[in-house]
PDB file of C-alpha atoms and ligand atoms in Angstrom:
ATOM      1  CA  UNK N 975       4.758   1.529 -22.407  1.00 49.00           C
ATOM      2  CA  UNK N 976       6.436  -1.231 -23.128  1.00 54.00           C
ATOM      3  CA  UNK N 977      10.027  -1.221 -21.247  1.00 60.00           C
ATOM      4  CA  UNK N 978      10.932  -2.050 -17.645  1.00 63.00           C
ATOM      5  CA  UNK N 979       7.956  -2.107 -15.932  1.00 71.00           C
ATOM      6  CA  UNK N 980       6.034  -3.337 -18.576  1.00 78.00           C
ATOM      7  CA  UNK N 981       6.593  -6.919 -20.434  1.00 75.00           C
ATOM      8  CA  UNK N 982       4.441  -9.073 -23.012  1.00 74.00           C
ATOM      9  CA  UNK N 983       3.403 -12.347 -21.801  1.00 76.00           C
ATOM     10  CA  UNK N 984       5.546 -15.530 -22.209  1.00 78.00           C
ATOM     11  CA  UNK N 985       3.273 -18.462 -23.415  1.00 69.00           C
ATOM     12  CA  UNK N 986       2.607 -19.846 -20.328  1.00 69.00           C
ATOM     13  CA  UNK N 987       1.029 -16.375 -18.999  1.00 79.00           C
ATOM     14  CA  UNK N 988      -0.703 -15.805 -22.114  1.00 80.00           C
ATOM     15  CA  UNK N 989      -3.905 -17.745 -21.762  1.00 90.00           C
ATOM     16  CA  UNK N 990      -4.018 -15.607 -18.409  1.00 94.00           C
ATOM     17  CA  UNK N 991      -3.881 -12.235 -20.285  1.00 96.00           C
ATOM     18  CA  UNK N 992      -6.621 -10.314 -22.311  1.00 97.00           C
ATOM     19  CA  UNK N 993      -6.533  -9.349 -25.330  1.00 96.00           C
ATOM     20  CA  UNK N 994      -4.469  -6.052 -25.753  1.00 97.00           C
ATOM     21  CA  UNK N 995      -3.341  -6.116 -22.336  1.00 97.00           C
ATOM     22  CA  UNK N 996       0.422  -6.050 -20.973  1.00 96.00           C
ATOM     23  CA  UNK N 997       1.288  -7.658 -17.422  1.00 96.00           C
ATOM     24  CA  UNK N 998       3.164  -5.646 -14.936  1.00 95.00           C
ATOM     25  CA  UNK N 999       4.732  -6.346 -11.792  1.00 88.00           C
ATOM     26  CA  UNK N1000       4.758  -3.702 -10.136  1.00 95.00           C
ATOM     27  CA  UNK N1001       1.371  -2.579  -8.988  1.00 97.00           C
ATOM     28  CA  UNK N1002       0.844   0.867 -10.677  1.00 97.00           C
ATOM     29  CA  UNK N1003      -1.992   3.340  -8.630  1.00 98.00           C
ATOM     30  CA  UNK N1004      -4.666   4.474 -10.627  1.00 97.00           C
ATOM     31  CA  UNK N1005      -6.949   6.704  -8.993  1.00 98.00           C
ATOM     32  CA  UNK N1006      -9.024   9.449 -10.762  1.00 97.00           C
ATOM     33  CA  UNK N1007      -8.102  12.564  -7.854  1.00 96.00           C
ATOM     34  CA  UNK N1008      -7.041  12.116  -4.311  1.00 97.00           C
ATOM     35  CA  UNK N1009      -6.078   9.400  -2.342  1.00 98.00           C
ATOM     36  CA  UNK N1010      -9.199  10.712   0.560  1.00 98.00           C
ATOM     37  CA  UNK N1011      -8.791  10.520   3.864  1.00 96.00           C
ATOM     38  CA  UNK N1012     -10.721   8.306   5.918  1.00 97.00           C
ATOM     39  CA  UNK N1013     -11.097   7.885   9.776  1.00 95.00           C
ATOM     40  CA  UNK N1014     -11.167   4.074  10.126  1.00 93.00           C
ATOM     41  CA  UNK N1015     -13.361   4.494  13.249  1.00 94.00           C
ATOM     42  CA  UNK N1016     -15.864   6.662  11.419  1.00 96.00           C
ATOM     43  CA  UNK N1017     -15.652   4.161   8.352  1.00 98.00           C
ATOM     44  CA  UNK N1018     -19.097   2.551   6.398  1.00 98.00           C
ATOM     45  CA  UNK N1019     -20.237   1.041   4.121  1.00 98.00           C
ATOM     46  CA  UNK N1020     -24.050   1.681   3.686  1.00 98.00           C
ATOM     47  CA  UNK N1021     -26.885  -0.323   1.182  1.00 99.00           C
ATOM     48  CA  UNK N1022     -29.895   1.728   0.442  1.00 98.00           C
ATOM     49  CA  UNK N1023     -32.001   1.640  -2.665  1.00 98.00           C
ATOM     50  CA  UNK N1024     -34.070  -1.614  -3.356  1.00 98.00           C
ATOM     51  CA  UNK N1025     -32.251  -2.883  -0.597  1.00 98.00           C
ATOM     52  CA  UNK N1026     -33.071  -2.787   3.171  1.00 98.00           C
ATOM     53  CA  UNK N1027     -31.425  -0.053   4.566  1.00 98.00           C
ATOM     54  CA  UNK N1028     -28.419  -1.894   6.567  1.00 98.00           C
ATOM     55  CA  UNK N1029     -25.257  -0.238   7.355  1.00 98.00           C
ATOM     56  CA  UNK N1030     -21.961  -1.961   8.369  1.00 98.00           C
ATOM     57  CA  UNK N1031     -18.555  -0.698  10.511  1.00 98.00           C
ATOM     58  CA  UNK N1032     -15.013  -2.222   9.496  1.00 98.00           C
ATOM     59  CA  UNK N1033     -15.587  -4.422  12.866  1.00 97.00           C
ATOM     60  CA  UNK N1034     -18.548  -5.809  11.291  1.00 98.00           C
ATOM     61  CA  UNK N1035     -16.457  -6.921   8.163  1.00 98.00           C
ATOM     62  CA  UNK N1036     -13.596  -8.378  10.265  1.00 98.00           C
ATOM     63  CA  UNK N1037     -16.335 -10.383  11.718  1.00 98.00           C
ATOM     64  CA  UNK N1038     -17.700 -12.363   8.828  1.00 98.00           C
ATOM     65  CA  UNK N1039     -15.326 -15.249   7.749  1.00 98.00           C
ATOM     66  CA  UNK N1040     -12.080 -14.391   6.003  1.00 98.00           C
ATOM     67  CA  UNK N1041     -10.407 -15.770   3.030  1.00 98.00           C
ATOM     68  CA  UNK N1042      -7.569 -15.383   1.190  1.00 98.00           C
ATOM     69  CA  UNK N1043      -7.553 -14.807  -2.494  1.00 98.00           C
ATOM     70  CA  UNK N1044      -5.629 -15.138  -5.676  1.00 98.00           C
ATOM     71  CA  UNK N1045      -6.595 -12.421  -8.657  1.00 98.00           C
ATOM     72  CA  UNK N1046      -5.551 -11.493 -11.533  1.00 98.00           C
ATOM     73  CA  UNK N1047      -6.268  -7.600 -12.321  1.00 98.00           C
ATOM     74  CA  UNK N1048      -6.565  -6.353 -15.448  1.00 98.00           C
ATOM     75  CA  UNK N1049      -6.744  -2.249 -16.114  1.00 98.00           C
ATOM     76  CA  UNK N1050      -8.142  -0.991 -19.221  1.00 97.00           C
ATOM     77  CA  UNK N1051      -5.611   1.542 -19.578  1.00 96.00           C
ATOM     78  CA  UNK N1052      -3.885  -2.118 -20.902  1.00 97.00           C
ATOM     79  CA  UNK N1053      -1.577  -3.071 -17.835  1.00 97.00           C
ATOM     80  CA  UNK N1054      -2.626  -6.643 -15.957  1.00 98.00           C
ATOM     81  CA  UNK N1055      -1.411  -7.690 -12.802  1.00 98.00           C
ATOM     82  CA  UNK N1056      -1.450 -11.434 -12.459  1.00 97.00           C
ATOM     83  CA  UNK N1057      -1.710 -13.228  -8.777  1.00 97.00           C
ATOM     84  CA  UNK N1058      -2.486 -10.573  -6.398  1.00 98.00           C
ATOM     85  CA  UNK N1059      -2.484 -11.881  -3.084  1.00 98.00           C
ATOM     86  CA  UNK N1060      -5.229 -10.491  -0.700  1.00 98.00           C
ATOM     87  CA  UNK N1061      -7.378 -10.916   2.174  1.00 99.00           C
ATOM     88  CA  UNK N1062     -10.889 -10.378   2.977  1.00 99.00           C
ATOM     89  CA  UNK N1063     -14.857 -10.905   2.717  1.00 99.00           C
ATOM     90  CA  UNK N1064     -16.266 -12.773  -0.247  1.00 99.00           C
ATOM     91  CA  UNK N1065     -19.584 -10.953  -1.414  1.00 99.00           C
ATOM     92  CA  UNK N1066     -21.133 -14.036  -0.826  1.00 98.00           C
ATOM     93  CA  UNK N1067     -20.874 -14.194   2.688  1.00 98.00           C
ATOM     94  CA  UNK N1068     -21.255 -10.616   2.887  1.00 99.00           C
ATOM     95  CA  UNK N1069     -24.732 -11.418   1.355  1.00 98.00           C
ATOM     96  CA  UNK N1070     -26.203 -13.145   3.772  1.00 98.00           C
ATOM     97  CA  UNK N1071     -26.576  -9.596   5.579  1.00 98.00           C
ATOM     98  CA  UNK N1072     -28.195  -7.970   2.820  1.00 98.00           C
ATOM     99  CA  UNK N1073     -31.815  -8.126   1.496  1.00 98.00           C
ATOM    100  CA  UNK N1074     -33.050  -6.720  -1.835  1.00 98.00           C
ATOM    101  CA  UNK N1075     -35.502  -6.864  -3.848  1.00 98.00           C
ATOM    102  CA  UNK N1076     -35.662  -9.145  -6.878  1.00 97.00           C
ATOM    103  CA  UNK N1077     -36.664  -6.233  -8.802  1.00 98.00           C
ATOM    104  CA  UNK N1078     -32.683  -4.901  -8.538  1.00 98.00           C
ATOM    105  CA  UNK N1079     -30.482  -5.469 -11.375  1.00 98.00           C
ATOM    106  CA  UNK N1080     -28.103  -2.522 -11.113  1.00 98.00           C
ATOM    107  CA  UNK N1081     -25.980  -1.801  -8.151  1.00 98.00           C
ATOM    108  CA  UNK N1082     -24.084   1.473  -7.684  1.00 98.00           C
ATOM    109  CA  UNK N1083     -20.752   1.388  -6.083  1.00 98.00           C
ATOM    110  CA  UNK N1084     -19.898   4.608  -4.029  1.00 98.00           C
ATOM    111  CA  UNK N1085     -16.741   5.781  -2.745  1.00 98.00           C
ATOM    112  CA  UNK N1086     -15.061   7.933  -0.584  1.00 98.00           C
ATOM    113  CA  UNK N1087     -13.775  10.808  -3.001  1.00 98.00           C
ATOM    114  CA  UNK N1088     -17.087  10.822  -4.616  1.00 98.00           C
ATOM    115  CA  UNK N1089     -15.694   7.828  -7.325  1.00 98.00           C
ATOM    116  CA  UNK N1090     -18.676   5.922  -8.665  1.00 98.00           C
ATOM    117  CA  UNK N1091     -19.067   2.597 -10.804  1.00 98.00           C
ATOM    118  CA  UNK N1092     -21.887   0.652 -11.618  1.00 98.00           C
ATOM    119  CA  UNK N1093     -22.519  -2.803 -11.718  1.00 98.00           C
ATOM    120  CA  UNK N1094     -24.861  -5.639 -12.845  1.00 98.00           C
ATOM    121  CA  UNK N1095     -26.116  -7.190  -9.808  1.00 98.00           C
ATOM    122  CA  UNK N1096     -25.792 -10.846 -11.273  1.00 98.00           C
ATOM    123  CA  UNK N1097     -21.795  -9.830 -12.017  1.00 98.00           C
ATOM    124  CA  UNK N1098     -21.637  -8.377  -8.382  1.00 98.00           C
ATOM    125  CA  UNK N1099     -22.858 -11.523  -7.340  1.00 98.00           C
ATOM    126  CA  UNK N1100     -20.397 -14.123  -8.488  1.00 98.00           C
ATOM    127  CA  UNK N1101     -18.495 -16.539  -6.070  1.00 98.00           C
ATOM    128  CA  UNK N1102     -15.055 -15.146  -6.800  1.00 98.00           C
ATOM    129  CA  UNK N1103     -15.526 -11.621  -6.025  1.00 98.00           C
ATOM    130  CA  UNK N1104     -15.123 -10.046  -2.915  1.00 99.00           C
ATOM    131  CA  UNK N1105     -13.894  -7.235  -0.333  1.00 99.00           C
ATOM    132  CA  UNK N1106     -10.138  -6.853   0.354  1.00 99.00           C
ATOM    133  CA  UNK N1107      -8.419  -5.167   3.573  1.00 98.00           C
ATOM    134  CA  UNK N1108      -5.192  -7.149   3.198  1.00 98.00           C
ATOM    135  CA  UNK N1109      -2.746  -6.987   0.042  1.00 98.00           C
ATOM    136  CA  UNK N1110      -0.048  -8.920  -0.258  1.00 98.00           C
ATOM    137  CA  UNK N1111      -0.360  -9.194   3.631  1.00 98.00           C
ATOM    138  CA  UNK N1112       0.192  -5.885   5.085  1.00 98.00           C
ATOM    139  CA  UNK N1113      -2.843  -3.685   5.588  1.00 98.00           C
ATOM    140  CA  UNK N1114      -4.312  -2.687   1.779  1.00 98.00           C
ATOM    141  CA  UNK N1115      -2.093   0.790   1.545  1.00 98.00           C
ATOM    142  CA  UNK N1116      -4.868   4.131   1.178  1.00 98.00           C
ATOM    143  CA  UNK N1117      -3.737   4.413  -1.839  1.00 98.00           C
ATOM    144  CA  UNK N1118      -4.747   0.935  -3.181  1.00 98.00           C
ATOM    145  CA  UNK N1119      -8.407   1.584  -2.008  1.00 98.00           C
ATOM    146  CA  UNK N1120      -7.615   0.823   2.302  1.00 98.00           C
ATOM    147  CA  UNK N1121      -9.261   0.611   4.222  1.00 98.00           C
ATOM    148  CA  UNK N1122     -11.450  -1.213   2.252  1.00 98.00           C
ATOM    149  CA  UNK N1123     -12.298  -1.954  -1.769  1.00 99.00           C
ATOM    150  CA  UNK N1124     -14.066  -3.863  -4.005  1.00 99.00           C
ATOM    151  CA  UNK N1125     -12.381  -6.794  -5.984  1.00 99.00           C
ATOM    152  CA  UNK N1126     -14.274  -7.576  -8.944  1.00 98.00           C
ATOM    153  CA  UNK N1127     -11.561 -10.193 -11.308  1.00 98.00           C
ATOM    154  CA  UNK N1128     -13.306 -10.746 -14.185  1.00 98.00           C
ATOM    155  CA  UNK N1129     -13.827  -7.112 -14.728  1.00 98.00           C
ATOM    156  CA  UNK N1130     -12.218  -4.586 -15.936  1.00 98.00           C
ATOM    157  CA  UNK N1131     -10.953  -3.043 -12.046  1.00 98.00           C
ATOM    158  CA  UNK N1132     -12.540   0.198 -13.027  1.00 98.00           C
ATOM    159  CA  UNK N1133     -15.432  -1.384 -11.399  1.00 98.00           C
ATOM    160  CA  UNK N1134     -13.318  -2.845  -8.399  1.00 98.00           C
ATOM    161  CA  UNK N1135     -14.051   0.248  -6.265  1.00 98.00           C
ATOM    162  CA  UNK N1136     -11.433   1.726  -3.593  1.00 98.00           C
ATOM    163  CA  UNK N1137     -12.911   3.622  -0.481  1.00 98.00           C
ATOM    164  CA  UNK N1138     -16.218   2.155  -1.035  1.00 98.00           C
ATOM    165  CA  UNK N1139     -18.734   2.937   0.852  1.00 98.00           C
ATOM    166  CA  UNK N1140     -22.092   2.484  -0.387  1.00 98.00           C
ATOM    167  CA  UNK N1141     -23.773   0.014  -2.479  1.00 99.00           C
ATOM    168  CA  UNK N1142     -27.357   1.572  -4.259  1.00 99.00           C
ATOM    169  CA  UNK N1143     -29.609  -0.830  -5.388  1.00 99.00           C
ATOM    170  CA  UNK N1144     -31.132   0.064  -8.633  1.00 98.00           C
ATOM    171  CA  UNK N1145     -34.186  -0.605 -10.432  1.00 98.00           C
ATOM    172  CA  UNK N1146     -32.027   0.091 -13.718  1.00 98.00           C
ATOM    173  CA  UNK N1147     -29.265   0.585 -15.291  1.00 97.00           C
ATOM    174  CA  UNK N1148     -27.412   4.281 -14.099  1.00 97.00           C
ATOM    175  CA  UNK N1149     -24.022   5.631 -15.170  1.00 97.00           C
ATOM    176  CA  UNK N1150     -21.183   5.601 -12.633  1.00 97.00           C
ATOM    177  CA  UNK N1151     -17.696   7.715 -13.098  1.00 97.00           C
ATOM    178  CA  UNK N1152     -16.268   6.087 -16.133  1.00 97.00           C
ATOM    179  CA  UNK N1153     -19.159   4.900 -17.565  1.00 96.00           C
ATOM    180  CA  UNK N1154     -20.170   8.407 -17.970  1.00 97.00           C
ATOM    181  CA  UNK N1155     -17.324   9.087 -19.939  1.00 95.00           C
ATOM    182  CA  UNK N1156     -17.273   6.607 -22.412  1.00 96.00           C
ATOM    183  CA  UNK N1157     -16.159   3.496 -21.089  1.00 96.00           C
ATOM    184  CA  UNK N1158     -18.304   0.374 -21.827  1.00 94.00           C
ATOM    185  CA  UNK N1159     -21.146  -0.157 -19.491  1.00 86.00           C
ATOM    186  CA  UNK N1160     -19.728  -4.174 -18.864  1.00 93.00           C
ATOM    187  CA  UNK N1161     -16.521  -4.239 -19.440  1.00 97.00           C
ATOM    188  CA  UNK N1162     -15.234  -7.212 -19.711  1.00 97.00           C
ATOM    189  CA  UNK N1163     -11.516  -7.702 -20.293  1.00 98.00           C
ATOM    190  CA  UNK N1164     -11.630 -10.943 -22.988  1.00 97.00           C
ATOM    191  CA  UNK N1165     -14.292  -9.636 -24.909  1.00 97.00           C
ATOM    192  CA  UNK N1166     -12.048  -6.251 -25.031  1.00 97.00           C
ATOM    193  CA  UNK N1167     -14.980  -3.863 -24.006  1.00 97.00           C
ATOM    194  CA  UNK N1168     -13.502  -1.142 -23.278  1.00 97.00           C
ATOM    195  CA  UNK N1169     -14.937   1.614 -24.444  1.00 95.00           C
ATOM    196  CA  UNK N1170     -19.202   2.517 -25.559  1.00 89.00           C
TER     197      UNK N1170
HETATM  198  N1  LIG S2003     -12.755   4.946  -5.312  1.00 67.35           N
HETATM  199  C1  LIG S2003     -12.064   4.692  -6.434  1.00 67.35           C
HETATM  200  N2  LIG S2003     -12.185   3.467  -6.993  1.00 67.35           N
HETATM  201  C2  LIG S2003     -11.528   3.120  -8.003  1.00 67.35           C
HETATM  202  C3  LIG S2003     -10.863   4.138  -8.777  1.00 67.35           C
HETATM  203  C4  LIG S2003     -10.722   5.507  -8.579  1.00 67.35           C
HETATM  204  O1  LIG S2003     -10.384   6.305  -9.330  1.00 67.35           O
HETATM  205  N3  LIG S2003     -11.426   5.748  -7.572  1.00 67.35           N
HETATM  206  N4  LIG S2003     -10.084   3.703 -10.040  1.00 67.35           N
HETATM  207  C5  LIG S2003     -10.349   2.506 -11.041  1.00 67.35           C
HETATM  208  C6  LIG S2003      -9.227   2.006 -11.830  1.00 67.35           C
HETATM  209  S1  LIG S2003      -9.560   2.732 -12.984  1.00 67.35           S
HETATM  210  C7  LIG S2003      -8.671   1.113 -11.229  1.00 67.35           C
HETATM  211  S2  LIG S2003      -7.651   0.019 -12.666  1.00 67.35           S
HETATM  212  C8  LIG S2003      -8.629   0.323 -10.375  1.00 67.35           C
HETATM  213  C9  LIG S2003      -6.823   0.974  -9.632  1.00 67.35           C
HETATM  214  O2  LIG S2003      -6.528   0.061  -8.594  1.00 67.35           O
HETATM  215  P1  LIG S2003      -4.881  -0.003  -8.049  1.00 67.35           P
HETATM  216  O3  LIG S2003      -4.919   1.996  -7.951  1.00 67.35           O
HETATM  217  O4  LIG S2003      -5.280  -0.213  -6.341  1.00 67.35           O
HETATM  218  O5  LIG S2003      -3.882  -0.263  -8.916  1.00 67.35           O
HETATM  219  O6  LIG S2003      -9.067   0.879  -9.078  1.00 67.35           O
HETATM  220  C10 LIG S2003     -10.568   1.477  -9.692  1.00 67.35           C
HETATM  221  N5  LIG S2003     -10.731   1.601  -8.262  1.00 67.35           N
HETATM  222 MO1  LIG S2004      -8.339   1.148 -14.646  1.00 67.35          MO
END
């Protein structure tokens, strides 16, 4: 695991690297299955469940306030990448267009290709979360989730759904793909919430 691409954090960076993680300079691709083929014209992000149903196109997202973000990225398989630069839409701005029932406490994130992952509503609504369409100044490559992915910097990256196409608001916790397969139900890197 250690070697050319992975290194132990130096002192300056170590306070930014959660326990048991190693730094990588590259940006590995971690996908269960294949990169889905997506027609940008047909692309949709749909909201349903305990929320007023609404569908967004990519141009709807592009019409929302755009921001640059710098965020650290922590995969539960122990690689971390610091200072990833993204452009996109803050979840707090996006959520101005969504009305959900206060009884909803969990969200299932749905994706093109069938991947799912869950997140508590409170974790989803955090100010630092965003949808990204640009990575280091270039259109988000398909393998990293283009045209649009979610980024949730404070949780392990399996919560940062690539090719996201749905937010299902739920009254109770349901398991997504990795949660069903033994991963922790929340996934906080600083607490090493890796597996359940
Ligand atoms: N749709 C989808 N999203 C996904 C995944 C996936 O397999 N499918 N893998 C997750 C995992 S485990 C990680 S670490 C990150 C990896 O993102 P990257 O491939 O851009 O590095 O995406 C997350 N989002
Ligand atoms: Mo991951």
